CSV table of C-alpha atoms in Angstrom, one decimal:
chain,number,residue,atom,x,y,z
A,1480,SER,CA,0.0,0.0,0.0
A,1481,ASN,CA,1.1,3.5,-0.7
A,1482,PRO,CA,2.4,5.6,2.3
A,1483,VAL,CA,0.0,8.4,3.2
A,1484,ILE,CA,0.6,11.6,5.2
A,1485,SER,CA,-1.6,11.3,8.2
A,1486,TRP,CA,-2.2,13.7,11.1
A,1487,SER,CA,0.0,11.5,13.3
A,1488,SER,CA,2.9,11.8,10.9
A,1489,ILE,CA,2.5,15.6,10.7
A,1490,ASP,CA,2.4,15.7,14.5
A,1491,TYR,CA,5.5,13.4,14.4
A,1492,PHE,CA,7.2,15.7,12.0
A,1493,GLY,CA,6.4,18.7,14.2
A,1494,ARG,CA,7.8,16.9,17.2
A,1495,TRP,CA,10.8,15.8,15.2
A,1496,LYS,CA,11.6,19.4,14.3
A,1497,GLY,CA,11.1,20.3,17.9
A,1498,LEU,CA,13.8,17.8,18.9
A,1499,HIS,CA,16.3,19.9,17.0
A,1500,TYR,CA,15.7,22.8,19.4
A,1501,TYR,CA,15.7,20.5,22.5
A,1502,ALA,CA,18.8,18.7,21.3
A,1503,ARG,CA,20.7,21.9,20.8
A,1504,ARG,CA,20.0,22.8,24.4
A,1505,PHE,CA,20.6,19.3,25.7
A,1506,TYR,CA,24.0,19.0,24.0
A,1507,ALA,CA,25.2,22.5,25.0
A,1508,PRO,CA,28.9,22.4,25.9
A,1509,CYS,CA,27.9,23.9,29.3
A,1510,LEU,CA,24.6,22.6,30.6
A,1511,ILE,CA,22.5,23.1,33.7
A,1512,SER,CA,20.0,20.4,34.7
A,1513,CYS,CA,17.8,19.7,37.7
A,1514,ASP,CA,17.5,16.5,39.7
A,1515,ASP,CA,14.1,16.6,41.4
A,1516,THR,CA,14.2,13.1,42.8
A,1517,HIS,CA,13.6,14.7,46.2
A,1518,ARG,CA,10.9,17.2,45.1
A,1519,LYS,CA,11.3,19.5,48.2
A,1520,LYS,CA,15.1,19.6,47.8
A,1521,PRO,CA,15.9,19.8,44.0
A,1522,VAL,CA,19.6,19.7,43.1
A,1523,LEU,CA,21.1,21.8,40.3
A,1524,ASN,CA,23.9,20.2,38.3
A,1525,ILE,CA,26.3,21.8,35.8
A,1526,SER,CA,27.9,19.6,33.2
A,1527,ASN,CA,30.9,21.4,31.7
A,1528,GLU,CA,32.1,19.6,28.5
A,1529,ARG,CA,34.5,22.4,27.5
A,1530,MET,CA,38.2,22.4,27.7
A,1531,THR,CA,38.1,25.4,29.9
A,1532,ALA,CA,36.6,25.9,33.4
A,1533,PHE,CA,33.1,27.4,33.8
A,1534,GLU,CA,33.3,30.4,36.0
A,1535,GLY,CA,29.9,32.0,36.4
A,1536,VAL,CA,26.6,32.3,38.2
A,1537,VAL,CA,23.8,29.9,38.8
A,1538,LYS,CA,20.4,31.6,39.1
A,1539,TRP,CA,17.1,30.0,40.2
A,1540,THR,CA,13.6,31.2,40.6
A,1541,LEU,CA,10.5,29.6,42.1
A,1542,ARG,CA,7.4,30.8,40.5
A,1543,ASN,CA,3.6,30.2,40.6
A,1544,ASN,CA,1.5,29.5,37.5
A,1545,LYS,CA,1.0,33.2,37.0
A,1546,ALA,CA,4.9,33.3,36.6
A,1547,GLU,CA,5.1,35.5,39.7
A,1548,ILE,CA,8.4,35.2,41.6
A,1549,LEU,CA,7.9,33.5,45.0
A,1550,GLN,CA,11.6,33.0,45.8
A,1551,SER,CA,14.9,33.3,44.0
A,1552,GLY,CA,18.6,33.0,44.6
A,1553,GLU,CA,22.0,32.9,42.9
A,1554,LYS,CA,25.4,31.5,43.5
A,1555,SER,CA,28.9,32.0,42.0
A,1556,VAL,CA,30.4,28.7,40.9
A,1557,ASN,CA,33.5,27.3,39.3
A,1558,VAL,CA,33.3,24.0,37.5
A,1559,PRO,CA,36.5,22.6,36.0
A,1560,ALA,CA,36.9,21.6,32.4
A,1561,LEU,CA,35.3,18.2,31.4
A,1562,THR,CA,33.5,17.9,34.8
A,1563,ALA,CA,29.9,17.5,36.0
A,1564,GLN,CA,29.1,18.8,39.5
A,1565,ASN,CA,26.1,19.3,41.7
A,1566,VAL,CA,26.4,22.9,42.6
A,1567,LEU,CA,23.3,23.8,44.6
A,1568,THR,CA,20.6,22.1,46.6
A,1569,ILE,CA,17.5,24.3,47.0
A,1570,ASP,CA,15.3,23.8,50.1
A,1571,LEU,CA,11.7,24.2,49.0
A,1572,SER,CA,10.1,22.4,52.0
A,1573,ASP,CA,8.3,25.6,53.1
A,1574,ASP,CA,7.0,26.2,49.5
A,1575,LEU,CA,5.7,22.7,48.7
A,1576,LYS,CA,3.8,22.0,51.9
A,1577,ASN,CA,0.2,21.8,50.6
A,1578,ARG,CA,-1.1,19.2,48.2
A,1579,THR,CA,-1.9,21.9,45.6
A,1580,ASP,CA,1.6,23.6,45.8
A,1581,PRO,CA,3.4,21.2,43.4
A,1582,ARG,CA,0.6,21.7,40.8
A,1583,GLU,CA,0.9,25.5,40.9
A,1584,LYS,CA,4.6,26.1,41.3
A,1585,TYR,CA,7.6,25.5,39.1
A,1586,LEU,CA,11.4,26.1,39.2
A,1587,GLU,CA,13.3,28.1,36.6
A,1588,TYR,CA,17.1,28.1,36.5
A,1589,SER,CA,20.0,29.2,34.3
A,1590,ILE,CA,23.8,29.6,34.2
A,1591,MET,CA,25.4,32.9,33.2
A,1592,GLU,CA,29.0,33.6,32.1
A,1593,ASN,CA,30.1,37.2,31.5
A,1594,GLY,CA,26.5,38.3,31.4
A,1595,LYS,CA,25.5,35.8,28.8
A,1596,VAL,CA,23.0,32.9,29.5
A,1597,LEU,CA,24.7,29.7,28.4
A,1598,SER,CA,22.0,27.2,29.5
A,1599,PHE,CA,18.5,27.3,31.1
A,1600,GLY,CA,15.6,25.1,32.0
A,1601,THR,CA,12.4,24.7,33.9
A,1602,THR,CA,11.1,21.9,36.1
A,1603,LEU,CA,7.5,21.1,37.0
A,1604,PHE,CA,7.0,19.1,40.2
A,1605,VAL,CA,4.2,17.1,38.7
A,1606,ARG,CA,3.5,15.8,35.2
A,1607,PRO,CA,2.4,18.5,32.8
A,1608,LYS,CA,-1.2,17.2,32.7
A,1609,GLU,CA,-1.4,17.5,36.5
A,1610,PHE,CA,-0.1,21.1,36.5
A,1611,THR,CA,-2.7,23.9,36.9
A,1612,PHE,CA,-2.0,25.9,33.8
A,1613,LEU,CA,-3.8,29.2,33.5
A,1614,GLU,CA,-4.6,30.6,30.0
A,1615,PRO,CA,-1.3,32.4,29.2
A,1616,LYS,CA,-2.8,35.1,26.9
A,1617,ILE,CA,0.3,35.5,24.8
A,1618,THR,CA,0.9,38.8,22.9
A,1619,TYR,CA,3.8,39.7,20.6
A,1620,GLY,CA,5.3,42.5,18.6
A,1621,ILE,CA,7.4,42.4,15.4
A,1622,SER,CA,10.3,44.6,14.5
A,1623,GLU,CA,12.7,44.2,11.6
A,1624,SER,CA,16.2,45.1,10.5
A,1625,GLU,CA,17.7,44.7,7.1
A,1626,ASP,CA,18.2,40.9,7.4
A,1627,LYS,CA,16.2,39.8,10.4
A,1628,PHE,CA,12.7,39.9,12.0
A,1629,ALA,CA,12.5,40.1,15.8
A,1630,LEU,CA,9.4,38.6,17.5
A,1631,THR,CA,9.0,39.7,21.1
A,1632,PHE,CA,6.6,37.7,23.2
A,1633,CYS,CA,5.0,38.3,26.6
A,1634,ALA,CA,2.1,36.6,28.4
A,1635,GLU,CA,-0.2,37.2,31.3
A,1636,ASN,CA,0.7,33.9,32.9
A,1637,TYR,CA,3.2,31.1,32.6
A,1638,ALA,CA,3.3,29.6,29.1
A,1639,LYS,CA,5.1,26.3,28.7
A,1640,SER,CA,6.6,24.8,25.5
A,1641,VAL,CA,5.5,27.6,23.2
A,1642,CYS,CA,5.7,26.4,19.6
A,1643,LEU,CA,5.9,28.7,16.7
A,1644,SER,CA,5.2,27.8,13.1
A,1645,LEU,CA,4.1,29.5,9.8
A,1646,LYS,CA,0.9,28.5,8.2
A,1647,THR,CA,2.0,28.2,4.5
A,1648,ALA,CA,5.7,29.0,4.7
A,1649,ASP,CA,8.9,27.8,6.4
A,1650,CYS,CA,11.7,29.5,8.3
A,1651,VAL,CA,14.3,28.9,11.0
A,1652,PHE,CA,13.5,30.4,14.4
A,1653,SER,CA,16.4,31.2,16.7
A,1654,ASP,CA,14.6,29.2,19.3
A,1655,ASN,CA,11.4,27.2,19.6
A,1656,TRP,CA,9.5,25.1,22.2
A,1657,PHE,CA,10.4,27.8,24.8
A,1658,ASP,CA,8.7,29.0,28.0
A,1659,ILE,CA,7.4,32.5,28.6
A,1660,HIS,CA,7.5,33.6,32.2
A,1661,GLY,CA,4.6,36.0,32.2
A,1662,LYS,CA,5.4,39.6,31.4
A,1663,GLU,CA,9.2,38.9,31.0
A,1664,PRO,CA,9.7,39.4,27.3
A,1665,VAL,CA,11.2,36.6,25.1
A,1666,THR,CA,12.7,37.6,21.8
A,1667,ILE,CA,13.0,35.1,18.9
A,1668,MET,CA,14.8,36.0,15.7
A,1669,ILE,CA,14.1,35.0,12.2
A,1670,ASP,CA,16.8,35.3,9.6
A,1671,LYS,CA,15.1,36.7,6.5
A,1672,ALA,CA,17.3,34.4,4.4
A,1673,SER,CA,15.7,31.4,6.1
A,1674,LEU,CA,12.2,32.3,4.9
A,1675,SER,CA,10.9,30.1,2.1
A,1676,ARG,CA,9.5,33.2,0.5
A,1677,LYS,CA,9.9,37.0,1.0
A,1678,MET,CA,7.4,38.6,3.2
A,1679,THR,CA,6.7,41.9,5.0
A,1680,ALA,CA,6.3,42.1,8.8
A,1681,GLN,CA,2.6,42.3,8.3
A,1682,GLU,CA,2.5,39.2,6.2
A,1683,LEU,CA,4.7,37.4,8.7
A,1684,SER,CA,2.2,38.3,11.4
A,1685,GLY,CA,-0.6,36.8,9.4
A,1686,GLU,CA,1.4,33.6,8.9
A,1687,LEU,CA,2.4,33.1,12.5
A,1688,GLU,CA,0.8,30.3,14.5
A,1689,ILE,CA,1.5,30.0,18.2
A,1690,MET,CA,0.7,26.9,20.2
A,1691,HIS,CA,1.5,26.1,23.8
A,1692,ASN,CA,1.2,23.3,26.3
């Protein structure tokens, strides 16, 4: 029988494209990750695959589902070349007391070196389907330079795994499957050369589709 394009394969293709963005983050030479085996005491780990030491700052923020900051902290760290280290244990026992707390709170974290974010992530304390997501109400603006479009997104609440696509065209987004922490803007670039056809900012806006978890 002839192969057919079904909705599942389109969904598969969409997910497959998404893996490129996740893989790029996951295989970053300097990576932060979170071990939440003990939910109330998550451990942040830095894996430094570079030939030089990582000297920088670990930042973390506990937020609610409106993306409001409940607690935050940072720590200067030094991780030698080709080493992985647990660098910080966060005590959230006061913040995850009630049964509803893990469904309404999440942890965001990043590592910075010379003012630049090298790696970042978020951890939910329950499975996504058990988390109490509020309608994010995402808004965005478009600006352009000679060779790029810049899309700047904000939301009213926490938006997880935001996925961008174009209805009838193709392009390469500088990032995708990203989180929006409420009103804190996230800017995604599109190289005009990557567009499958030339378009104005207004046409791009008409083409843009935004999905989220």
